[in-house]
Coordinates of C-alpha atoms and ligand atoms in Angstrom, one line a residue:
X381 CA 16.1 93.2 2.3
X382 CA 16.9 89.6 3.0
X383 CA 14.8 87.4 5.2
X384 CA 16.5 84.2 6.4
X385 CA 15.2 81.4 8.6
X386 CA 17.0 79.7 11.4
X387 CA 16.2 78.3 14.9
X388 CA 15.2 80.8 17.5
X389 CA 16.9 80.0 20.8
X390 CA 16.4 83.1 22.9
X391 CA 13.2 85.1 22.5
X392 CA 12.8 88.8 21.9
X393 CA 13.6 91.2 19.0
X394 CA 17.0 92.9 18.6
X395 CA 17.6 95.6 16.0
X396 CA 21.1 97.0 15.5
X397 CA 24.1 97.1 13.2
X398 CA 26.1 93.9 12.7
X399 CA 29.5 93.2 14.1
X400 CA 30.9 90.1 12.3
X401 CA 33.2 87.6 13.9
X402 CA 34.9 85.1 11.6
X403 CA 36.1 81.7 12.6
X404 CA 39.6 80.3 12.1
X405 CA 38.3 76.8 11.3
X406 CA 36.0 78.1 8.7
X407 CA 36.5 79.7 5.3
X408 CA 37.0 83.4 5.7
X409 CA 34.5 85.2 3.5
X410 CA 35.5 88.3 1.4
X411 CA 35.0 91.2 3.8
X412 CA 35.7 94.9 3.3
X413 CA 36.0 97.4 6.1
X414 CA 35.2 101.2 6.2
X415 CA 38.1 103.5 5.5
X416 CA 38.2 104.7 9.2
X417 CA 38.8 101.1 10.2
X418 CA 41.8 100.4 8.0
X419 CA 44.3 101.6 10.6
X420 CA 42.9 99.1 13.1
X421 CA 43.2 96.3 10.6
X422 CA 46.9 97.1 10.0
X423 CA 47.4 97.1 13.8
X424 CA 45.7 93.7 14.1
X425 CA 47.8 92.3 11.3
X426 CA 51.1 93.7 12.9
X427 CA 50.1 92.2 16.3
X428 CA 49.3 88.8 14.7
X429 CA 52.7 88.5 13.1
X430 CA 54.5 89.5 16.3
X431 CA 52.5 87.2 18.5
X432 CA 52.8 84.2 16.0
X433 CA 56.6 84.7 15.8
X434 CA 57.0 84.9 19.6
X435 CA 54.9 81.9 20.0
X436 CA 57.0 79.9 17.5
X437 CA 60.2 80.9 19.3
X438 CA 58.8 79.6 22.6
X439 CA 57.6 76.4 21.0
X440 CA 60.9 75.8 19.2
X441 CA 63.0 75.8 22.3
X442 CA 60.4 73.5 24.1
X443 CA 60.1 71.0 21.2
X444 CA 63.8 70.9 20.3
X445 CA 64.6 69.9 23.9
X446 CA 62.0 67.1 23.7
X447 CA 62.1 66.0 20.1
X448 CA 65.5 67.1 18.8
X449 CA 66.8 69.1 15.8
X450 CA 64.3 67.9 13.2
X451 CA 61.4 69.4 15.1
X452 CA 63.3 72.6 15.7
X453 CA 63.9 72.9 12.0
X454 CA 60.2 72.8 11.2
X455 CA 59.6 75.7 13.6
X456 CA 62.5 77.5 12.1
X457 CA 60.9 77.2 8.7
X458 CA 57.6 78.5 10.0
X459 CA 59.3 81.4 11.6
X460 CA 61.3 82.1 8.5
X461 CA 58.1 82.4 6.4
X462 CA 56.6 84.8 9.0
X463 CA 59.7 86.9 8.8
X464 CA 59.6 87.3 5.0
X465 CA 58.9 90.9 4.5
X466 CA 57.1 90.4 1.2
X467 CA 54.4 88.3 2.9
X468 CA 53.4 91.0 5.3
X469 CA 53.7 93.6 2.6
X470 CA 51.3 91.7 0.2
X471 CA 48.7 91.3 2.9
X472 CA 49.1 95.0 4.0
X473 CA 48.6 96.1 0.4
X474 CA 45.3 94.2 0.2
X475 CA 44.1 96.0 3.3
X476 CA 45.3 99.4 2.0
X477 CA 44.1 99.1 -1.6
X478 CA 41.2 96.7 -1.6
X479 CA 40.0 97.7 2.0
X480 CA 39.9 94.0 2.9
X481 CA 39.7 92.9 6.6
X482 CA 43.0 91.7 8.0
X483 CA 41.5 88.2 8.3
X484 CA 40.3 88.0 4.7
X485 CA 43.6 89.6 3.3
X486 CA 45.7 87.1 5.2
X487 CA 43.7 84.1 4.2
X488 CA 43.8 85.3 0.5
X489 CA 47.6 85.6 0.4
X490 CA 48.2 82.4 2.3
X491 CA 45.9 80.5 0.0
X492 CA 47.8 81.7 -3.0
X493 CA 51.0 80.7 -1.3
X494 CA 49.6 77.2 -0.7
X495 CA 48.7 76.8 -4.3
X496 CA 52.3 77.6 -5.3
X497 CA 53.5 74.7 -3.3
X498 CA 50.7 72.4 -4.5
X499 CA 51.9 72.9 -8.0
X500 CA 55.5 71.8 -7.2
X501 CA 56.7 68.5 -8.6
X502 CA 59.1 67.7 -5.8
X503 CA 56.9 65.7 -3.2
X504 CA 59.0 67.1 -0.3
X505 CA 58.1 70.6 -1.3
X506 CA 54.5 69.8 -2.0
X507 CA 54.4 68.6 1.6
X508 CA 54.9 72.1 2.6
X509 CA 51.3 72.9 1.8
X510 CA 50.3 71.6 5.2
X511 CA 52.9 73.8 6.9
X512 CA 51.6 76.9 5.1
X513 CA 48.0 76.0 6.1
X514 CA 49.4 75.7 9.7
X515 CA 50.9 79.2 9.5
X516 CA 47.7 80.6 8.1
X517 CA 45.7 79.2 11.0
X518 CA 48.2 80.5 13.5
X519 CA 47.9 84.0 12.1
X520 CA 44.2 83.8 11.9
X521 CA 43.9 82.7 15.5
X522 CA 45.7 85.8 16.6
X523 CA 43.8 88.1 14.2
X524 CA 40.5 86.7 15.3
X525 CA 41.5 86.8 18.9
X526 CA 42.2 90.5 18.5
X527 CA 38.8 91.0 16.8
X528 CA 37.1 89.3 19.7
X529 CA 38.9 91.7 22.0
X530 CA 37.3 94.4 20.0
X531 CA 33.8 93.1 21.0
X532 CA 34.6 94.2 24.6
X533 CA 35.1 97.7 23.4
X534 CA 32.0 98.3 21.3
X535 CA 30.6 101.7 21.9
X536 CA 27.1 101.3 20.6
X537 CA 24.6 98.4 20.5
X538 CA 25.4 95.7 17.9
X539 CA 24.1 92.4 16.7
X540 CA 26.8 89.7 16.7
X541 CA 26.9 87.7 13.5
X542 CA 29.2 84.7 13.5
X543 CA 29.7 81.3 12.1
X544 CA 29.9 79.6 15.5
X545 CA 30.3 80.6 19.1
X546 CA 31.8 78.6 21.9
X547 CA 30.1 78.8 25.3
X548 CA 33.2 80.5 26.7
X549 CA 33.0 83.3 24.2
X550 CA 29.2 83.5 24.6
X551 CA 29.8 84.0 28.3
X552 CA 31.7 87.2 27.7
X553 CA 28.9 88.9 25.9
X554 CA 26.9 90.0 28.8
X555 CA 29.5 92.7 29.5
X556 CA 29.5 94.0 26.0
X557 CA 27.1 96.2 23.9
X558 CA 25.9 93.1 22.0
X559 CA 22.1 93.0 22.0
X560 CA 21.4 90.0 19.8
X561 CA 23.1 87.1 18.1
X562 CA 22.7 85.4 14.8
X563 CA 24.9 82.3 13.9
X564 CA 25.4 80.1 10.9
X565 CA 25.4 76.9 12.9
X566 CA 24.0 75.6 16.3
X567 CA 21.0 73.8 17.7
X568 CA 18.4 74.9 20.3
X569 CA 19.7 72.8 23.2
X570 CA 23.4 73.6 22.8
X571 CA 25.2 75.1 25.8
X572 CA 25.8 78.3 23.8
X573 CA 22.1 78.6 23.0
X574 CA 21.2 78.0 26.7
X575 CA 23.7 80.8 27.7
X576 CA 22.3 83.3 25.1
X577 CA 18.8 82.6 26.6
X578 CA 20.0 83.0 30.1
X579 CA 21.5 86.3 29.2
X580 CA 18.3 87.4 27.6
X581 CA 19.9 88.1 24.2
X582 CA 17.4 87.5 21.3
X583 CA 19.2 84.9 19.2
X584 CA 18.7 82.8 16.1
X585 CA 21.1 80.0 15.3
X586 CA 21.5 77.6 12.3
X587 CA 21.1 80.4 9.7
X588 CA 23.2 78.7 7.0
X589 CA 25.9 80.8 5.5
X590 CA 24.7 84.0 7.1
X591 CA 28.1 85.2 8.3
X592 CA 29.5 85.0 4.8
X593 CA 27.2 87.5 3.3
X594 CA 26.7 90.0 6.1
X595 CA 29.2 92.9 6.5
X596 CA 30.0 94.8 9.6
X597 CA 27.7 97.8 9.8
X598 CA 24.7 96.1 7.9
X599 CA 21.4 96.7 9.8
X600 CA 20.1 93.4 11.2
X601 CA 16.9 92.4 12.9
X602 CA 17.0 89.2 15.0
X603 CA 13.5 87.9 15.4
X604 CA 13.9 85.5 18.3
X605 CA 10.1 84.8 18.3
X606 CA 9.6 83.7 14.7
X607 CA 13.0 82.1 13.9
X608 CA 14.0 84.9 11.5
X609 CA 17.0 87.1 10.7
X610 CA 16.4 90.1 8.5
X611 CA 19.4 91.7 6.8
X612 CA 19.0 95.3 5.6
X613 CA 15.3 95.7 6.4
X614 CA 13.1 98.1 4.4
X615 CA 11.3 100.9 6.2
X616 CA 7.9 99.3 6.7
X617 CA 9.6 96.1 8.1
X618 CA 11.7 98.1 10.4
X619 CA 8.7 100.1 11.8
X620 CA 6.7 96.8 12.2
X621 CA 9.6 95.3 14.3
X622 CA 10.2 98.4 16.3
X623 CA 6.5 98.2 17.3
X624 CA 6.8 94.5 18.1
X625 CA 9.8 95.1 20.2
X626 CA 7.8 97.5 22.3
X627 CA 4.9 95.1 22.6
X628 CA 7.3 92.4 23.7
X629 CA 8.8 94.6 26.5
X630 CA 5.2 95.4 27.7
X631 CA 4.4 91.6 27.9
X632 CA 7.5 91.1 30.0
X633 CA 6.6 93.9 32.3
X634 CA 3.1 92.5 32.8
X635 CA 4.6 89.1 33.8
X636 CA 6.6 90.9 36.4
X637 CA 3.3 91.4 38.4
X638 CA 3.4 87.6 39.2
X639 CA 6.8 87.8 40.9
X640 CA 5.6 87.6 44.5
X641 CA 2.7 85.2 43.9
X642 CA 3.0 81.5 44.6
X643 CA 3.1 78.9 41.7
X644 CA -0.1 77.5 43.0
X645 CA -2.9 75.8 40.8
X646 CA -6.6 76.7 41.0
X647 CA -7.1 73.6 43.3
X648 CA -4.3 74.6 45.7
X649 CA -1.3 72.5 44.7
X650 CA 1.9 74.4 45.1
X651 CA 4.9 73.9 42.7
X652 CA 8.5 74.8 43.2
X653 CA 9.8 76.9 40.4
X654 CA 13.6 76.9 40.6
X655 CA 16.2 78.7 38.4
X656 CA 19.1 77.4 36.3
X657 CA 22.3 79.7 36.6
X658 CA 25.7 79.7 35.1
X659 CA 27.2 82.7 36.9
X660 CA 26.8 84.2 40.4
X661 CA 25.8 87.4 38.7
X662 CA 22.5 85.8 37.6
X663 CA 21.3 85.5 41.2
X664 CA 19.8 89.0 40.9
X665 CA 17.6 88.0 38.0
X666 CA 16.5 84.8 40.0
X667 CA 15.3 87.0 42.7
X668 CA 13.7 89.5 40.2
X669 CA 11.8 86.7 38.4
X670 CA 10.6 85.2 41.8
X671 CA 12.4 81.9 41.8
X672 CA 12.0 79.6 44.7
X673 CA 15.7 78.7 44.7
X674 CA 18.3 77.4 42.3
X675 CA 17.7 73.9 40.8
X676 CA 20.9 73.9 38.7
X677 CA 24.1 75.8 39.1
X678 CA 26.3 74.9 36.1
X679 CA 29.6 75.5 37.9
X680 CA 31.8 74.5 34.9
X681 CA 31.4 78.1 33.7
X682 CA 34.0 79.0 36.3
X683 CA 36.4 77.2 34.0
X684 CA 35.0 78.7 30.9
X685 CA 35.3 82.3 31.9
X686 CA 38.9 82.8 33.1
X687 CA 42.2 82.1 31.5
X688 CA 43.5 80.1 34.5
X689 CA 41.8 77.2 36.3
X690 CA 39.7 78.4 39.3
X691 CA 41.3 77.8 42.7
X692 CA 39.5 76.4 45.7
X693 CA 39.2 79.9 47.2
X694 CA 37.8 81.3 44.0
X695 CA 35.2 78.5 43.8
X696 CA 34.4 78.9 47.5
X697 CA 33.8 82.6 46.9
X698 CA 31.6 82.0 43.9
X699 CA 29.5 79.3 45.6
X700 CA 29.1 81.5 48.7
X701 CA 27.9 84.4 46.5
X702 CA 25.2 82.3 45.0
X703 CA 24.1 80.7 48.3
X704 CA 24.2 84.1 50.1
X705 CA 22.4 85.9 47.2
X706 CA 19.5 83.4 47.5
X707 CA 19.1 84.3 51.2
X708 CA 18.2 80.8 52.6
X709 CA 16.5 79.5 49.5
X710 CA 17.7 76.0 48.3
X711 CA 20.7 75.9 46.0
X712 CA 21.7 72.8 44.0
X713 CA 25.3 72.8 42.9
X714 CA 26.1 70.5 40.0
X715 CA 29.8 69.3 39.8
X716 CA 31.7 70.3 36.7
X717 CA 30.1 69.2 33.5
X718 CA 33.2 69.8 31.4
X719 CA 33.9 68.1 28.1
X720 CA 31.8 67.7 24.9
X721 CA 31.3 71.3 23.7
X722 CA 32.8 72.8 26.9
X723 CA 36.5 73.4 27.5
X724 CA 38.3 70.1 27.0
X725 CA 38.3 69.9 23.2
X726 CA 39.9 73.3 22.7
X727 CA 42.5 72.4 25.3
X728 CA 43.6 69.0 24.3
X729 CA 46.2 68.3 21.7
X730 CA 44.0 65.8 19.9
X731 CA 40.3 66.3 19.5
X732 CA 38.0 63.5 20.4
X733 CA 36.1 62.0 17.3
X734 CA 32.8 61.9 19.2
X735 CA 32.9 64.3 22.1
X736 CA 29.3 64.0 23.1
X737 CA 29.9 60.4 23.8
X738 CA 33.4 60.9 25.0
X739 CA 35.3 62.0 28.1
X740 CA 32.9 64.4 29.5
X741 CA 31.1 65.4 32.7
X742 CA 31.4 63.0 35.7
X743 CA 33.8 60.8 33.7
X744 CA 36.2 63.7 33.2
X745 CA 35.9 64.7 36.9
X746 CA 36.7 61.1 38.0
X747 CA 39.8 61.1 35.8
X748 CA 41.0 64.5 37.1
X749 CA 40.8 63.7 40.8
X750 CA 42.8 66.7 42.0
X751 CA 40.5 69.1 40.2
X752 CA 37.4 67.2 41.3
X753 CA 38.5 67.2 45.0
X754 CA 39.2 70.9 44.9
X755 CA 35.7 71.5 43.7
X756 CA 34.2 69.2 46.4
X757 CA 36.1 70.9 49.1
X758 CA 34.9 74.3 48.0
X759 CA 31.3 73.1 47.8
X760 CA 31.4 71.3 51.2
X761 CA 32.8 74.5 52.9
X762 CA 30.3 76.8 51.2
X763 CA 27.4 74.5 52.1
X764 CA 27.7 75.5 55.7
X765 CA 26.1 78.8 54.7
X766 CA 22.7 77.7 53.4
X767 CA 20.5 74.9 52.2
X768 CA 22.8 73.4 49.6
X769 CA 22.4 70.1 47.6
X770 CA 25.2 68.4 45.5
X771 CA 24.5 66.9 42.2
X772 CA 26.6 64.6 39.9
X773 CA 26.0 64.9 36.2
X774 CA 25.7 62.3 33.4
X775 CA 25.7 59.4 35.7
X776 CA 25.4 56.0 33.9
X777 CA 25.9 53.5 36.7
X778 CA 25.6 52.9 40.4
X779 CA 29.3 52.2 40.5
X780 CA 30.1 55.6 39.1
X781 CA 27.8 57.3 41.6
X782 CA 29.4 55.4 44.5
X783 CA 32.9 56.3 43.2
X784 CA 32.0 60.0 43.1
X785 CA 30.6 59.6 46.6
X786 CA 33.9 58.1 47.7
X787 CA 35.8 61.0 46.4
X788 CA 33.4 63.3 48.3
X789 CA 34.0 61.4 51.5
X790 CA 37.8 61.6 50.9
X791 CA 37.4 65.4 50.6
X792 CA 35.4 65.5 53.8
X793 CA 38.1 63.5 55.7
X794 CA 40.8 65.9 54.5
X795 CA 38.8 68.9 55.6
X796 CA 38.2 67.3 59.0
X797 CA 41.9 66.6 59.4
X798 CA 42.7 70.2 58.5
X799 CA 40.1 71.4 60.9
X800 CA 38.2 73.4 58.3
X801 CA 34.5 73.6 58.9
X802 CA 32.1 72.0 56.3
X803 CA 28.7 70.5 55.9
X804 CA 28.9 66.8 56.5
X805 CA 25.1 66.3 55.9
X806 CA 25.0 67.7 52.5
X807 CA 22.2 66.0 50.4
X808 CA 23.6 64.2 47.3
X809 CA 21.7 63.5 44.1
X810 CA 22.2 62.7 40.5
X811 CA 21.1 64.0 37.1
X812 CA 19.1 61.5 35.1
X813 CA 20.3 62.5 31.6
X814 CA 21.3 59.2 30.1
X815 CA 19.0 56.3 29.0
X816 CA 21.0 54.1 31.4
X817 CA 20.1 56.1 34.5
X818 CA 16.5 56.4 33.4
X819 CA 16.1 52.7 32.7
X820 CA 17.8 51.9 36.1
X821 CA 16.1 54.6 38.0
X822 CA 14.4 52.1 40.3
X823 CA 17.9 51.0 41.6
X824 CA 19.2 54.6 41.8
X825 CA 16.3 55.8 44.0
X826 CA 17.4 53.5 46.7
X827 CA 20.8 55.3 47.0
X828 CA 20.3 58.9 46.0
X829 CA 19.0 61.8 47.9
X830 CA 17.3 63.4 44.9
X831 CA 17.0 63.2 41.2
X832 CA 17.0 65.9 38.6
X833 CA 16.1 65.1 35.0
X834 CA 18.3 66.6 32.4
X835 CA 16.3 66.5 29.3
X836 CA 18.7 68.4 27.1
X837 CA 21.0 65.5 27.2
X838 CA 18.5 62.8 27.8
X839 CA 16.6 63.6 24.5
X840 CA 19.9 63.7 22.7
X841 CA 20.9 60.3 23.9
X842 CA 17.4 58.7 23.6
X843 CA 17.0 59.9 20.0
X844 CA 20.7 59.7 19.0
X845 CA 20.5 63.4 17.9
X846 CA 23.3 65.9 18.6
X847 CA 21.7 68.7 20.6
X848 CA 24.1 71.3 19.0
X849 CA 23.9 70.4 15.3
X850 CA 21.4 72.4 13.2
X851 CA 21.6 69.7 10.4
X852 CA 19.6 67.4 12.6
X853 CA 17.7 69.8 14.8
X854 CA 14.3 68.8 13.1
X855 CA 14.8 65.3 14.8
X856 CA 15.6 66.8 18.3
X857 CA 12.3 66.9 20.1
X858 CA 11.3 66.6 23.7
X859 CA 7.8 65.6 22.5
X860 CA 9.0 62.2 21.0
X861 CA 6.7 59.5 22.5
X862 CA 9.9 57.6 23.7
X863 CA 11.0 60.7 25.6
X864 CA 7.4 61.2 27.1
X865 CA 7.2 57.5 28.3
X866 CA 10.8 57.7 29.8
X867 CA 9.8 60.9 31.7
X868 CA 6.7 59.2 32.9
X869 CA 8.6 56.2 34.2
X870 CA 11.3 58.3 36.0
X871 CA 8.8 60.7 37.7
X872 CA 6.5 57.8 38.8
X873 CA 9.5 55.8 40.1
X874 CA 10.7 58.8 42.1
X875 CA 7.3 59.6 43.5
X876 CA 6.7 56.0 44.6
X877 CA 10.1 55.9 46.4
X878 CA 9.5 59.3 47.9
X879 CA 12.6 60.7 46.3
X880 CA 12.4 64.4 45.3
X881 CA 12.5 64.8 41.5
X882 CA 12.9 67.9 39.5
X883 CA 13.5 68.6 35.8
X884 CA 16.1 71.0 34.8
X885 CA 16.4 70.7 31.0
X886 CA 15.1 73.6 28.7
X887 CA 11.8 71.7 28.5
X888 CA 11.0 72.8 32.1
X889 CA 10.8 76.5 30.9
X890 CA 8.7 75.9 27.8
X891 CA 5.0 76.5 28.4
X892 CA 4.2 73.9 25.7
X893 CA 5.2 71.3 28.2
X894 CA 4.0 72.7 31.6
X895 CA 0.7 70.9 31.7
X896 CA 2.2 67.6 30.5
X897 CA 5.0 67.6 33.0
X898 CA 2.7 68.7 35.9
X899 CA 0.2 66.0 34.8
X900 CA 2.9 63.4 34.9
X901 CA 3.4 64.3 38.5
X902 CA 6.4 66.7 38.5
X903 CA 6.3 69.3 41.2
X904 CA 9.7 70.9 40.8
X905 CA 10.7 72.7 37.6
X906 CA 14.1 74.3 37.1
X907 CA 14.6 76.7 34.2
X908 CA 16.3 79.9 32.9
X909 CA 15.1 82.6 35.3
X910 CA 13.4 84.5 32.6
X911 CA 11.1 81.6 31.8
X912 CA 9.7 81.4 35.4
X913 CA 6.9 84.0 35.1
X914 CA 5.2 82.4 32.1
X915 CA 5.3 78.9 33.5
X916 CA 3.9 80.2 36.8
X917 CA 1.1 82.1 34.9
X918 CA 0.0 78.9 33.3
X919 CA 0.1 76.7 36.4
X920 CA -2.1 79.3 38.2
X921 CA -4.7 78.9 35.5
X922 CA -4.9 75.0 35.8
X923 CA -6.2 72.3 38.1
X924 CA -4.2 69.1 38.7
X925 CA -7.0 66.8 37.3
X926 CA -7.1 68.8 34.1
X927 CA -3.3 68.5 33.7
X928 CA -3.4 64.8 34.4
X929 CA -5.9 64.4 31.6
X930 CA -3.6 66.3 29.3
X931 CA -0.7 64.0 30.2
X932 CA -2.7 60.8 29.8
X933 CA -3.8 61.9 26.3
X934 CA -0.3 63.0 25.3
X935 CA 1.1 59.7 26.4
X936 CA -1.4 57.9 24.2
X937 CA 0.0 59.2 20.9
X938 CA 2.3 57.3 18.6
X939 CA 4.1 60.2 16.9
X940 CA 5.8 63.4 17.9
X941 CA 3.7 65.5 15.6
X942 CA 0.5 64.4 17.3
X943 CA 2.0 65.1 20.7
X944 CA 3.1 68.7 19.7
X945 CA -0.2 69.6 17.9
X946 CA -2.2 68.4 20.9
X947 CA -0.1 70.2 23.5
X948 CA 0.0 73.4 21.4
X949 CA -3.8 73.4 21.1
X950 CA -4.2 72.9 24.9
X951 CA -1.7 75.5 25.8
X952 CA -3.2 78.0 23.3
X953 CA -6.6 77.7 24.9
X954 CA -5.0 79.2 28.1
X955 CA -2.4 81.5 26.6
X956 CA -4.0 82.7 23.3
X957 CA -1.5 85.6 22.8
X958 CA 1.7 83.9 23.5
X959 CA 4.0 82.5 20.7
X960 CA 4.0 78.8 21.5
Ligands
PEP2365 C1 20.5 68.8 30.7 O1 21.2 68.1 30.0 O2 19.2 68.8 30.6 C2 21.1 69.7 31.6 C3 20.2 70.5 32.3 O3 22.4 69.9 31.7 P1 23.2 70.7 30.5 O4 22.2 71.4 29.7 O5 24.1 71.6 31.2 O6 24.0 69.6 29.8
MG2366 MG1 23.3 67.8 30.6

């Protein structure tokens, strides 16, 4: 038995056999497969060779037209290597004789091939090392693509173990037999982690090197409460976790009793508990968990799910489905937040050196006006069918907000000219998720209809800590005094100006921060639907004056540790049995 520590990002306990997904950009570890799986590995290998050769043929004709014969020669060389029978035979032999996975066998043979070139004296031939590496990556991309396909065809529950997971692959897991996830890398506030949480899949990230020493079929426990992953548990541990799993299910069932009760404090103040969603299919769980509406619809997942860009009609239908599903409750649609860890890096020829500070979110939309306008048209049309608000993400300046509004007005004019019905009076707001917007909040509240504080990004930018990097996750904390003071300022500024203010970062769903945020004056919280019942339970146990006292005390501390210890002690008094 091996017990490993990581960062729990989605609560609950998962117990199942591992299915391992390797990553093409990462060293492929030695991995053997069971005898009954060898045939599948040979098929995967065959497919990877065929797909890579076809791809090269297509690229060769495209590039030779644009770049001439020299470029075509390089593609010819790559194709020639792939067509060498010995290469495929060597890899196939490793699968047959050593029972290696197709990915490992390929990377082993290709590395040997690279070393042969490295040793050559002729600098021109030594240069070929890079080409061989290129061929290896191409083959691995196809091999791993096939393995990912296999995920969709799992026939029994499995824990997915992987080096890393993009939000778009994470998004496909809800329709598979995957019951839990454990990853080598990742931070608590990354989009992948948020998705895993939304899907209710117990998950632990940042478990260094896990994927290289777990094999497919190993029994794994993902303990999403205590930040642990247990490989090959012994019998007593397994029994203890099975009991814990049942207790967890029971606690969740009990919380279900709160569904139809209002989020009202003991002294009669009512809060609005809204939900964050990524997919229309999540509307059902919003209703189940008793949400008062949707405070954040992350529409960019429309791009992350399909292989083609979503059309205006497809978007219109998705927005209608969410609005209709909420039956008259308010829905806040956020325009695409593409870029950083979502979509653009994988698609572009050249990766940005610093994507979190790069062409992301509203900046990307404002540079892709056709795409942006299509989205705005779809939202404006769908907004005739319910109470809909429109929100722009990652705003840093008033000019940017005005520019986005101008594009919206353009879209309105076009719809008007075309005689298509739309909602002209849609309320427009911004996310405050950059220090610039927070510092300038007093100016923004004069122009915006509402504000939603995105602490996932705001914390990242105030503290200069990448929200998705496990190496710095100990520095990423919403309890940092600088964050608290910023939140205090923004909430107070909005209240004074009479502008509605919600908070839709992960912090809104963490009971640790409920009293603090309510005490700072926040009345609208937006969170993953599964978090709603517990926050509601806590609010229903409190009075406003008591929470204001908690907030004042929390604001008086100089260090993050003091803030966390204090909030934990206060919350534990009310929720003694919950892991906080
Ligand atoms: C945020 O940054 O807090 C937020 C809600 O947006 P996202 O997590 O989608 O970046
Ligand atoms: Mg954000």
